[in-house]
Coordinates of C-alpha atoms in Angstrom, one line a residue:
Chain A
M311 CA -18.1 9.2 6.4
H312 CA -14.5 9.5 7.4
N313 CA -12.2 7.1 9.2
T314 CA -11.6 8.7 12.5
C315 CA -8.8 7.8 14.9
Q316 CA -11.3 6.0 17.1
T317 CA -12.2 3.5 14.5
K318 CA -10.6 0.1 15.3
S319 CA -12.2 -1.8 12.4
R320 CA -9.2 -3.7 11.1
F321 CA -6.5 -5.6 12.7
C322 CA -2.9 -6.8 12.2
D323 CA -2.5 -10.2 13.8
R324 CA 0.4 -12.6 13.9
V325 CA -1.3 -15.9 13.1
R326 CA -0.1 -19.4 13.1
L327 CA -0.1 -21.4 9.9
L328 CA -2.1 -24.5 10.9
G329 CA -1.4 -26.4 7.7
L330 CA -1.1 -26.5 3.9
D331 CA -3.2 -28.6 1.6
F332 CA -2.0 -29.1 -2.0
A333 CA -4.9 -29.6 -4.4
G334 CA -3.2 -32.5 -6.2
H335 CA -0.8 -30.0 -7.9
P336 CA 2.3 -28.3 -6.5
D337 CA 1.2 -24.9 -7.8
F338 CA -2.2 -24.9 -6.0
V339 CA -2.3 -24.8 -2.3
H340 CA -4.8 -24.0 0.4
L341 CA -3.3 -22.3 3.5
Y342 CA -5.1 -22.9 6.7
L343 CA -4.5 -20.1 9.3
E344 CA -5.5 -19.6 12.8
P345 CA -8.9 -17.9 12.5
P346 CA -8.9 -14.1 13.3
S347 CA -11.4 -12.6 15.7
W348 CA -13.1 -10.5 13.0
D349 CA -15.8 -11.4 10.5
Y350 CA -15.7 -10.6 6.8
T351 CA -17.8 -10.0 3.7
P352 CA -17.1 -12.3 0.8
G353 CA -14.9 -10.4 -1.7
Q354 CA -12.9 -8.7 1.1
F355 CA -9.2 -9.7 1.3
V356 CA -6.3 -10.0 3.7
M357 CA -2.6 -9.1 3.3
L358 CA -0.2 -11.9 4.3
R359 CA 3.5 -11.6 5.1
P360 CA 5.3 -14.4 6.9
E361 CA 7.5 -13.2 9.7
I362 CA 10.4 -15.1 8.3
W363 CA 10.5 -12.9 5.2
V364 CA 12.3 -10.3 7.3
Q365 CA 13.3 -7.8 4.6
D366 CA 12.8 -9.8 1.4
P367 CA 10.3 -10.0 -0.3
I368 CA 9.5 -6.5 1.0
W369 CA 5.8 -6.6 0.2
P370 CA 3.0 -8.6 1.8
R371 CA 0.7 -10.4 -0.7
P372 CA -3.0 -9.7 -1.0
F373 CA -5.4 -12.7 -1.1
S374 CA -9.2 -13.0 -1.2
I375 CA -10.6 -14.6 1.9
C376 CA -11.6 -18.1 0.6
E377 CA -13.4 -19.3 3.7
K378 CA -13.5 -18.7 7.4
T379 CA -14.8 -21.2 10.0
P380 CA -14.4 -21.3 13.8
E381 CA -11.4 -23.6 13.2
Y382 CA -9.5 -21.8 10.5
M383 CA -9.2 -19.1 7.9
R384 CA -8.5 -20.5 4.5
I385 CA -6.6 -18.8 1.7
F386 CA -6.3 -20.3 -1.7
V387 CA -3.0 -19.6 -3.4
Q388 CA -1.7 -20.3 -6.9
V389 CA 2.1 -20.2 -7.2
V390 CA 2.8 -17.5 -9.8
G391 CA 5.9 -15.8 -8.5
R392 CA 8.4 -15.5 -5.7
G393 CA 6.0 -14.5 -2.9
T394 CA 3.4 -17.2 -3.7
S395 CA 6.2 -19.7 -4.1
L396 CA 7.6 -18.9 -0.7
L397 CA 4.1 -19.1 0.8
S398 CA 3.5 -22.5 -0.7
S399 CA 6.7 -23.7 1.1
A400 CA 5.8 -22.1 4.4
V401 CA 6.3 -24.4 7.4
P402 CA 3.3 -25.4 9.5
D403 CA 3.3 -23.6 12.9
S404 CA 5.3 -20.7 11.4
E405 CA 3.9 -17.2 12.0
I406 CA 2.3 -15.1 9.4
N407 CA 1.4 -11.4 9.8
M408 CA -2.1 -11.0 8.5
W409 CA -4.2 -7.8 8.3
G410 CA -7.8 -7.4 7.3
P411 CA -10.6 -7.7 6.5
L412 CA -9.7 -5.2 3.8
G413 CA -11.6 -3.4 1.1
R414 CA -15.2 -3.6 0.0
G415 CA -16.7 -7.0 -0.6
F416 CA -19.8 -8.0 -2.6
R417 CA -23.0 -6.4 -1.6
L418 CA -25.3 -9.3 -1.1
S419 CA -29.0 -9.8 -0.3
L420 CA -30.2 -13.3 0.7
D421 CA -33.4 -13.2 -1.3
K422 CA -31.7 -12.3 -4.6
R423 CA -30.6 -14.6 -7.3
Y424 CA -27.0 -14.5 -8.3
L425 CA -25.1 -15.6 -11.4
I426 CA -21.5 -16.1 -10.3
L427 CA -18.8 -15.9 -13.0
A428 CA -15.4 -17.1 -11.9
G429 CA -12.2 -17.4 -13.9
G430 CA -9.4 -19.6 -12.5
M431 CA -8.3 -18.3 -9.1
G432 CA -11.3 -15.9 -9.2
I433 CA -13.2 -18.8 -7.6
A434 CA -11.6 -18.1 -4.3
P435 CA -13.9 -15.4 -2.8
F436 CA -17.0 -17.4 -3.8
V437 CA -16.1 -20.5 -1.8
G438 CA -17.2 -19.1 1.6
L439 CA -20.1 -17.2 -0.1
C440 CA -21.6 -20.3 -1.6
K441 CA -20.9 -22.7 1.3
E442 CA -22.4 -20.3 3.8
H443 CA -25.4 -19.2 1.8
P444 CA -28.6 -20.4 3.4
Y445 CA -30.3 -20.8 0.0
P446 CA -27.6 -22.1 -2.4
G447 CA -30.3 -22.9 -4.9
K448 CA -30.4 -19.1 -5.6
L449 CA -26.8 -19.3 -6.9
S450 CA -25.6 -20.3 -10.3
L451 CA -21.9 -20.6 -11.2
I452 CA -20.0 -20.6 -14.4
F453 CA -16.4 -21.5 -13.8
G454 CA -13.7 -21.2 -16.5
H455 CA -10.3 -22.7 -15.8
R456 CA -7.0 -23.5 -17.5
M457 CA -5.7 -26.2 -15.3
D458 CA -7.5 -29.4 -14.4
R459 CA -10.7 -28.8 -12.4
S460 CA -9.4 -30.8 -9.5
C461 CA -6.9 -28.0 -8.8
Y462 CA -9.7 -25.6 -7.8
P463 CA -12.2 -25.7 -5.0
F464 CA -15.1 -26.4 -7.3
D465 CA -16.4 -29.8 -6.4
E466 CA -16.9 -28.9 -2.7
L467 CA -19.5 -26.2 -3.6
P468 CA -23.1 -27.0 -2.6
G469 CA -24.8 -29.5 -4.9
E470 CA -28.0 -27.4 -4.8
M471 CA -26.3 -24.7 -6.9
Q472 CA -26.4 -24.8 -10.6
R473 CA -22.7 -25.3 -11.5
Q474 CA -21.0 -25.4 -14.8
S475 CA -17.3 -25.7 -15.4
M476 CA -15.4 -25.3 -18.6
R477 CA -11.7 -25.8 -19.2
Q478 CA -9.8 -23.6 -21.6
T479 CA -6.4 -24.8 -22.9
N480 CA -6.2 -22.9 -26.2
Q481 CA -7.4 -19.8 -28.0
E482 CA -10.4 -21.7 -29.5
D483 CA -11.6 -22.7 -26.0
M484 CA -11.2 -19.1 -24.8
E485 CA -13.3 -17.8 -27.6
H486 CA -16.0 -20.5 -27.0
F487 CA -16.0 -19.6 -23.3
G488 CA -16.4 -15.9 -24.2
R489 CA -19.5 -16.8 -26.2
V490 CA -20.9 -18.9 -23.4
L491 CA -20.4 -15.9 -21.0
Q492 CA -22.1 -13.6 -23.5
E493 CA -25.1 -16.0 -23.8
Q494 CA -25.4 -16.6 -20.1
I495 CA -25.2 -13.0 -19.2
A496 CA -27.9 -12.1 -21.8
R497 CA -30.1 -14.9 -20.6
F498 CA -29.7 -14.0 -16.9
A499 CA -29.6 -10.3 -17.3
F500 CA -32.2 -8.8 -14.9
K501 CA -33.2 -12.0 -13.0
G502 CA -30.8 -11.0 -10.2
E503 CA -27.3 -9.8 -10.1
I504 CA -24.0 -11.0 -11.6
L505 CA -20.9 -11.4 -9.5
A506 CA -17.6 -11.9 -11.2
C507 CA -14.0 -12.4 -10.2
G508 CA -11.0 -13.5 -12.3
P509 CA -8.0 -12.4 -14.3
M510 CA -8.2 -9.1 -16.2
P511 CA -8.9 -10.6 -19.8
F512 CA -11.8 -12.6 -18.3
L513 CA -13.1 -9.6 -16.4
Q514 CA -12.9 -7.5 -19.6
V515 CA -15.1 -10.0 -21.5
V516 CA -17.6 -10.1 -18.6
H517 CA -17.5 -6.3 -18.3
K518 CA -18.2 -5.8 -22.0
H519 CA -21.2 -8.1 -22.0
V520 CA -22.8 -6.8 -18.8
L521 CA -22.5 -3.2 -20.1
E522 CA -24.1 -4.3 -23.4
T523 CA -27.1 -5.9 -21.7
G524 CA -27.2 -3.4 -18.8
A525 CA -27.3 -6.3 -16.3
P526 CA -26.5 -5.3 -12.8
A527 CA -23.1 -6.7 -11.9
Q528 CA -20.3 -6.4 -9.3
L529 CA -16.8 -7.2 -10.4
S530 CA -13.8 -7.9 -8.2
V531 CA -10.5 -6.7 -9.7
E532 CA -7.0 -8.0 -9.0
T533 CA -4.2 -5.4 -8.8
R534 CA -0.6 -5.1 -7.6
M535 CA -0.6 -3.8 -4.0
A536 CA 2.2 -2.9 -1.6
C537 CA 0.2 -2.1 1.5
G538 CA -3.4 -3.0 1.2
V539 CA -4.5 -0.2 3.5
G540 CA -4.7 2.8 1.2
A541 CA -1.3 4.3 1.6
C542 CA 1.0 3.2 -1.2
L543 CA -1.3 4.4 -4.1
G544 CA 0.0 1.5 -6.2
C545 CA -3.3 -0.4 -6.8
V546 CA -5.3 2.2 -8.6
V547 CA -7.9 1.3 -11.2
E548 CA -9.8 3.7 -13.5
T549 CA -13.4 4.6 -12.6
R550 CA -16.0 6.6 -14.5
S551 CA -16.9 9.0 -11.8
Q552 CA -13.7 9.4 -9.8
G553 CA -10.8 8.7 -12.1
L554 CA -8.0 6.6 -10.6
V555 CA -9.1 5.1 -7.3
Q556 CA -7.4 2.7 -4.9
S557 CA -8.8 -0.8 -5.3
C558 CA -7.6 -1.7 -1.8
V559 CA -10.1 0.7 -0.1
Q560 CA -12.7 1.5 -2.8
G561 CA -12.6 -2.0 -4.2
P562 CA -11.7 -4.7 -4.9
V563 CA -15.4 -5.1 -5.7
F564 CA -16.8 -2.4 -7.9
D565 CA -20.1 -2.0 -9.7
A566 CA -19.4 -2.9 -13.3
G567 CA -20.8 0.4 -14.6
E568 CA -18.3 2.3 -12.5
L569 CA -15.2 0.5 -13.9
V570 CA -13.2 1.4 -16.9
L571 CA -11.4 -1.8 -17.9
Chain B
M285 CA 14.0 6.6 28.9
N286 CA 13.4 10.1 27.6
T287 CA 13.7 9.9 23.8
S288 CA 12.3 13.3 23.0
V289 CA 14.2 15.4 20.5
D290 CA 14.2 19.1 19.6
L291 CA 14.5 19.8 15.9
G292 CA 15.1 23.5 15.8
G293 CA 11.7 24.5 17.3
L294 CA 9.9 21.3 16.4
R295 CA 9.7 19.2 19.5
L296 CA 9.0 15.4 19.1
K297 CA 8.3 13.0 22.0
N298 CA 10.4 10.4 20.2
P299 CA 12.5 10.4 17.0
I300 CA 10.2 8.1 15.0
M301 CA 8.3 9.9 12.2
S302 CA 6.4 8.5 9.2
A303 CA 7.8 9.3 5.8
S304 CA 5.7 11.1 3.3
G305 CA 4.1 9.0 0.6
T306 CA 4.2 5.8 2.7
F307 CA 1.7 6.7 5.4
G308 CA -1.3 8.1 3.5
Y309 CA -2.8 11.0 5.4
G310 CA -2.1 9.1 8.7
L311 CA -5.7 8.1 9.1
E312 CA -5.2 4.9 7.0
F313 CA -3.0 3.6 9.8
A314 CA -5.3 4.6 12.7
P315 CA -6.9 1.1 12.8
Y316 CA -3.5 -0.5 13.4
G317 CA -2.0 1.7 16.2
D318 CA -2.2 4.9 18.2
L319 CA -1.2 7.8 16.0
Q320 CA -0.4 9.8 19.1
K321 CA 2.5 7.5 19.9
L322 CA 4.5 8.7 16.9
G323 CA 7.1 11.4 17.0
A324 CA 5.4 13.1 14.1
I325 CA 3.1 12.3 11.2
V326 CA 4.3 13.4 7.8
V327 CA 1.5 13.2 5.4
K328 CA 1.4 12.4 1.6
G329 CA 2.8 15.2 -0.6
L330 CA 0.2 17.9 -1.1
S331 CA -0.2 20.2 -4.1
L332 CA -2.4 23.3 -4.6
Q333 CA -4.7 21.3 -6.9
P334 CA -5.6 17.6 -6.6
R335 CA -3.4 15.4 -8.8
S336 CA -4.4 12.1 -10.3
G337 CA -0.8 10.8 -10.6
N338 CA 0.7 8.5 -13.2
P339 CA -1.0 5.6 -14.9
P340 CA -0.6 2.1 -13.5
P341 CA 1.5 0.0 -13.1
R342 CA 3.0 2.4 -10.6
I343 CA 4.9 0.0 -8.3
T344 CA 7.1 -3.0 -8.7
E345 CA 9.0 -5.1 -6.2
T346 CA 12.8 -5.4 -6.3
P347 CA 15.3 -7.3 -4.1
C348 CA 14.9 -5.9 -0.6
G349 CA 13.0 -2.9 -2.0
M350 CA 10.6 -1.5 -4.4
L351 CA 10.3 1.0 -7.2
N352 CA 7.5 3.5 -7.4
A353 CA 6.3 6.1 -9.9
I354 CA 3.1 7.3 -8.2
G355 CA 3.4 10.8 -9.6
L356 CA 2.2 12.5 -6.4
Q357 CA -1.4 11.6 -6.6
N358 CA -3.1 13.6 -3.8
V359 CA -6.4 15.2 -2.8
G360 CA -5.0 18.7 -3.0
V361 CA -4.4 21.1 -0.1
E362 CA -8.0 22.3 0.3
K363 CA -9.5 18.8 0.7
F364 CA -6.7 17.9 3.0
L365 CA -7.5 20.8 5.3
R366 CA -11.2 20.1 5.2
E367 CA -11.4 16.3 5.2
K368 CA -8.2 14.9 6.6
L369 CA -6.4 17.3 9.0
P370 CA -9.4 17.7 11.4
F371 CA -9.3 14.0 12.2
L372 CA -5.6 13.8 13.0
P373 CA -4.5 14.1 16.6
A374 CA -2.5 17.3 15.9
D375 CA -2.7 18.5 19.5
K376 CA -1.0 15.3 20.7
T377 CA 1.6 14.7 18.0
P378 CA 3.0 17.1 15.3
V379 CA 1.5 16.8 11.9
I380 CA 3.9 17.8 9.2
A381 CA 2.7 18.7 5.7
N382 CA 4.8 17.7 2.8
L383 CA 4.6 20.1 -0.1
Y384 CA 4.9 19.6 -3.8
A385 CA 4.7 22.3 -6.5
Q386 CA 5.8 22.9 -10.0
G387 CA 7.4 26.2 -9.4
A388 CA 8.8 28.4 -6.6
G389 CA 5.7 30.7 -6.8
E390 CA 3.4 27.8 -6.3
F391 CA 5.5 26.4 -3.5
A392 CA 5.2 29.8 -1.8
E393 CA 1.4 29.9 -2.3
L394 CA 1.1 26.4 -0.8
A395 CA 3.4 27.3 2.1
A396 CA 1.3 30.4 2.9
I397 CA -1.9 28.3 3.1
L398 CA -0.4 25.6 5.2
G399 CA 1.6 28.1 7.3
D400 CA -1.7 29.7 8.5
E401 CA -3.0 26.3 9.7
P402 CA -2.5 25.9 13.4
K403 CA -2.8 22.1 13.3
V404 CA 0.2 21.9 10.9
S405 CA 3.4 21.9 13.0
A406 CA 6.0 22.1 10.2
L407 CA 6.4 22.1 6.5
E408 CA 8.5 19.6 4.6
I409 CA 9.4 20.8 1.1
N410 CA 9.7 18.0 -1.5
I411 CA 12.4 19.2 -4.0
S412 CA 13.3 15.6 -4.7
C413 CA 10.5 13.7 -6.3
P414 CA 11.8 11.8 -9.3
N415 CA 8.4 10.9 -10.7
V416 CA 7.0 14.1 -12.0
R417 CA 7.7 16.1 -15.1
C418 CA 7.9 19.6 -13.6
G419 CA 9.2 20.6 -10.2
G420 CA 10.3 17.9 -7.9
V421 CA 13.9 16.9 -8.4
Q422 CA 14.8 19.6 -10.8
F423 CA 14.9 22.0 -7.8
G424 CA 16.8 19.5 -5.7
Q425 CA 19.6 18.9 -8.1
D426 CA 20.8 22.4 -8.4
P427 CA 22.1 24.3 -5.3
E428 CA 20.9 27.6 -6.6
A429 CA 17.4 26.4 -7.4
A430 CA 17.1 24.6 -4.1
A431 CA 18.1 27.7 -2.3
F432 CA 15.7 29.8 -4.3
V433 CA 12.7 27.6 -3.4
T434 CA 13.8 27.5 0.2
R435 CA 13.9 31.3 0.4
Q436 CA 10.5 31.7 -1.3
V437 CA 8.9 29.2 1.1
R438 CA 10.7 30.8 4.1
R439 CA 9.3 34.2 3.1
A440 CA 5.8 32.8 2.6
C441 CA 5.8 30.9 5.9
P442 CA 8.1 32.6 8.4
D443 CA 6.7 31.1 11.5
K444 CA 6.8 27.3 11.1
P445 CA 9.8 25.1 11.1
L446 CA 10.9 24.4 7.5
I447 CA 12.2 21.0 6.5
I448 CA 13.8 20.6 3.1
K449 CA 13.8 17.0 1.7
L450 CA 16.8 16.3 -0.4
S451 CA 17.3 14.0 -3.3
P452 CA 20.1 11.4 -3.4
N453 CA 20.3 11.7 -7.2
V454 CA 23.0 14.4 -7.1
T455 CA 26.8 14.5 -7.5
D456 CA 27.5 15.9 -4.0
I457 CA 24.6 16.1 -1.6
R458 CA 26.6 18.2 0.8
V459 CA 26.6 21.1 -1.6
I460 CA 22.8 21.1 -1.8
A461 CA 22.5 20.7 2.0
R462 CA 24.7 23.7 2.7
S463 CA 22.9 25.7 0.1
V464 CA 19.4 25.2 1.7
Q465 CA 20.8 25.8 5.2
E466 CA 22.1 29.2 4.1
A467 CA 18.8 29.9 2.4
G468 CA 16.9 29.5 5.7
A469 CA 16.0 25.9 6.1
D470 CA 15.5 24.8 9.8
I471 CA 15.8 21.1 9.2
I472 CA 17.0 18.8 6.4
S473 CA 15.5 15.4 5.7
L474 CA 17.2 12.8 3.4
I475 CA 17.0 10.7 1.3
N476 CA 14.1 10.6 -1.1
T477 CA 14.1 7.7 -3.5
L478 CA 17.0 6.8 -5.7
G479 CA 16.3 6.8 -9.5
G480 CA 15.8 3.3 -10.7
M481 CA 14.3 1.0 -13.3
A482 CA 13.0 -2.5 -13.8
V483 CA 12.2 -4.2 -17.1
D484 CA 10.6 -7.5 -18.3
I485 CA 12.5 -9.5 -20.9
H486 CA 9.4 -11.5 -21.9
S487 CA 7.1 -8.6 -22.6
R488 CA 10.1 -6.3 -23.4
K489 CA 8.3 -3.6 -21.5
P490 CA 9.3 -1.5 -18.4
R491 CA 7.7 -2.8 -15.2
L492 CA 6.4 0.8 -14.5
A493 CA 4.2 2.6 -16.9
N494 CA 6.4 5.7 -16.2
T495 CA 9.4 3.6 -17.4
V496 CA 11.6 4.8 -14.5
G497 CA 10.8 5.3 -10.8
G498 CA 12.3 5.8 -7.4
L499 CA 13.9 2.9 -5.4
S500 CA 13.2 2.6 -1.7
G501 CA 13.4 0.0 1.1
P502 CA 16.3 -1.7 2.8
A503 CA 18.2 -1.9 -0.5
V504 CA 18.9 1.8 -0.3
K505 CA 19.8 2.0 3.4
P506 CA 23.6 2.0 3.0
V507 CA 23.4 4.8 0.5
A508 CA 21.1 6.8 2.8
L509 CA 23.3 6.2 5.8
K510 CA 26.4 7.5 3.9
M511 CA 24.6 10.6 2.7
V512 CA 23.1 11.4 6.2
Y513 CA 26.6 10.9 7.6
E514 CA 28.0 13.3 5.0
V515 CA 25.3 15.9 5.4
C516 CA 25.5 15.8 9.2
G517 CA 29.2 16.7 8.9
V518 CA 28.6 19.9 7.0
V519 CA 25.5 21.5 8.4
D520 CA 24.6 23.0 11.8
I521 CA 20.8 22.4 11.5
P522 CA 19.1 19.1 12.6
V523 CA 18.9 16.3 10.1
I524 CA 16.2 13.7 9.7
G525 CA 17.5 10.5 8.3
L526 CA 15.5 8.1 6.1
G527 CA 16.0 5.4 3.6
G528 CA 15.2 1.7 4.3
I529 CA 14.7 1.9 8.0
C530 CA 12.8 -1.2 9.2
S531 CA 13.9 -1.7 12.8
A532 CA 14.9 0.2 15.9
R533 CA 18.5 -0.9 15.1
D534 CA 18.3 0.7 11.7
A535 CA 16.9 3.9 13.3
L536 CA 19.8 4.0 15.8
E537 CA 22.3 3.6 13.0
F538 CA 21.1 6.9 11.5
I539 CA 21.1 8.6 14.8
M540 CA 24.6 7.4 15.5
V541 CA 25.9 9.0 12.3
G542 CA 24.3 12.3 13.3
A543 CA 20.6 12.3 12.6
H544 CA 18.2 13.9 15.2
A545 CA 15.3 11.9 14.0
V546 CA 14.3 9.3 11.5
Q547 CA 11.4 8.6 9.1
I548 CA 9.9 5.2 8.4
G549 CA 8.9 4.8 4.8
T550 CA 8.6 1.6 2.8
A551 CA 8.6 -0.5 6.0
N552 CA 5.1 0.8 6.6
F553 CA 4.0 -1.5 3.7
M554 CA 5.7 -4.5 5.3
R555 CA 3.3 -4.4 8.2
P556 CA 0.9 -1.5 9.1
D557 CA 1.7 -1.6 12.8
L558 CA 5.5 -1.8 12.4
I559 CA 6.0 1.9 13.0
F560 CA 4.1 1.8 16.3
D561 CA 6.2 -1.1 17.4
L562 CA 9.4 0.8 16.6
V563 CA 8.4 3.5 19.1
D564 CA 8.3 0.9 21.8
E565 CA 11.4 -1.0 20.7
L566 CA 13.7 2.1 20.5
P567 CA 14.0 2.8 24.3
V568 CA 14.4 -1.0 24.9
L569 CA 17.3 -1.2 22.5
L570 CA 18.9 2.0 23.9
A571 CA 18.7 0.5 27.4
E572 CA 20.2 -2.8 26.1
L573 CA 23.1 -0.8 24.7
G574 CA 23.6 1.0 28.0
V575 CA 22.9 4.4 26.4
E576 CA 21.9 7.0 28.9
S577 CA 20.3 9.4 26.5
L578 CA 19.5 9.7 22.8
E579 CA 21.3 13.1 22.9
K580 CA 24.6 11.4 23.9
F581 CA 24.2 8.6 21.4
R582 CA 23.6 11.0 18.5
G583 CA 26.7 11.4 16.3
S584 CA 28.7 9.0 18.5
L585 CA 30.1 7.0 15.6
E586 CA 33.8 6.4 16.2
T587 CA 35.9 6.6 13.0
A588 CA 39.5 5.7 13.0

């Protein structure tokens, strides 16, 4: 199936920033944007570039879609560099260029059980997924995080879900978390499917254990992107069957067995 | 206002073209605008065989610009002709193939294949890529080698307009420009990226896996403008200017120093519908300036 010139499946909108909500910490902020006309699949992302950036920073920034309601589109941002720092100090009512929904999200089926593994900011794409799921009892979440739990949108997730959070502040915690992931992946294995998102070292641990057990799993990767639309060829990841592929169009969600991490 | 331009047999409805390597195969941008609006679509550099490119990280952001070392990842000419070209509106807007090869013979072979393709309006020869080991800029830094490649491609593809894309990483770009003109180029485009580098003092590693890359974006615009100005002064064939163009104003700056047309590169990453907006903004700006025709505006720079 090719993209033909007739396809108008994605949009670039200039949306208004409705407001910002700091999660009790200056480095974690929820951006509330005017909701776009389109719908999305959890795991898909948008590119954001405030109009005021003019020529610097040159690139837009990619973000998972955290949640979309009739009132707003919500993007969860951690300040890690210049772009995210500028976004966290954006002025309400300012205009942001936003295009999406981009990439392939998680393939979901409502009757299936899911074990969600999220590392830090990797919780973002699961917020809308969990809150909108008609049967949240089918979802379990293991959430690993470095900063205080209150920085992340964890407590707002449905109470019917089985939720477990673990903080890692040192190497020992990380190793312990790795063992918990290994145990939980082995225990869950074929009861449903595993969904994971988080930083690369976290994904590598998840990847290793799902491949060992053969458990079906979908992993969402994070890469550096310039365009988000398949043009810059900057965001490639290595896959088993196709070599280097663009995570912006063929990902960011991949079957674990397809990825080489 | 009529903004059409004639580039030595290649007629464009407006002077706004995409720059190779920043616009995919064109189809990636179809969801964001009408490809038919563009003056021309220049697609990602094609080679005879598919190329997987360099390992990541391949891109890094710099002040008002970016560095890339993609390494000419592309689907190869065969797949382009089969899976991409049929879906481009080639009957409405010229599609220009950008060619990369590791030797003059391979360039000629590729030019012969694309020269036979009625939906390809012109060929742009990349003798200026800084990110590949063989070919690329090694042809673009020597006037003799640049002329040799131009002659080989000219012979293999006598019927389509031939654009030679020059590298700024040379001592005197005018020498190369004159050399490819004499060898049979119909059009010259410049500049490709400037060699550049970024490093991380914490990890003590380069920011690109390839260590070095090519700089593009608004940061390079003054360099590009000077080189386009210089080349326009020494050749008789049309020149396409590129390097950091982000607005209709930028585009007119290049035309004012002598360019016939411009290509939009890194700015396509800033916003996927930016290039389509430029097509609308250009005649508005010309009218604001009281310019009667693009033809009269071209090369109208007044130097003391």
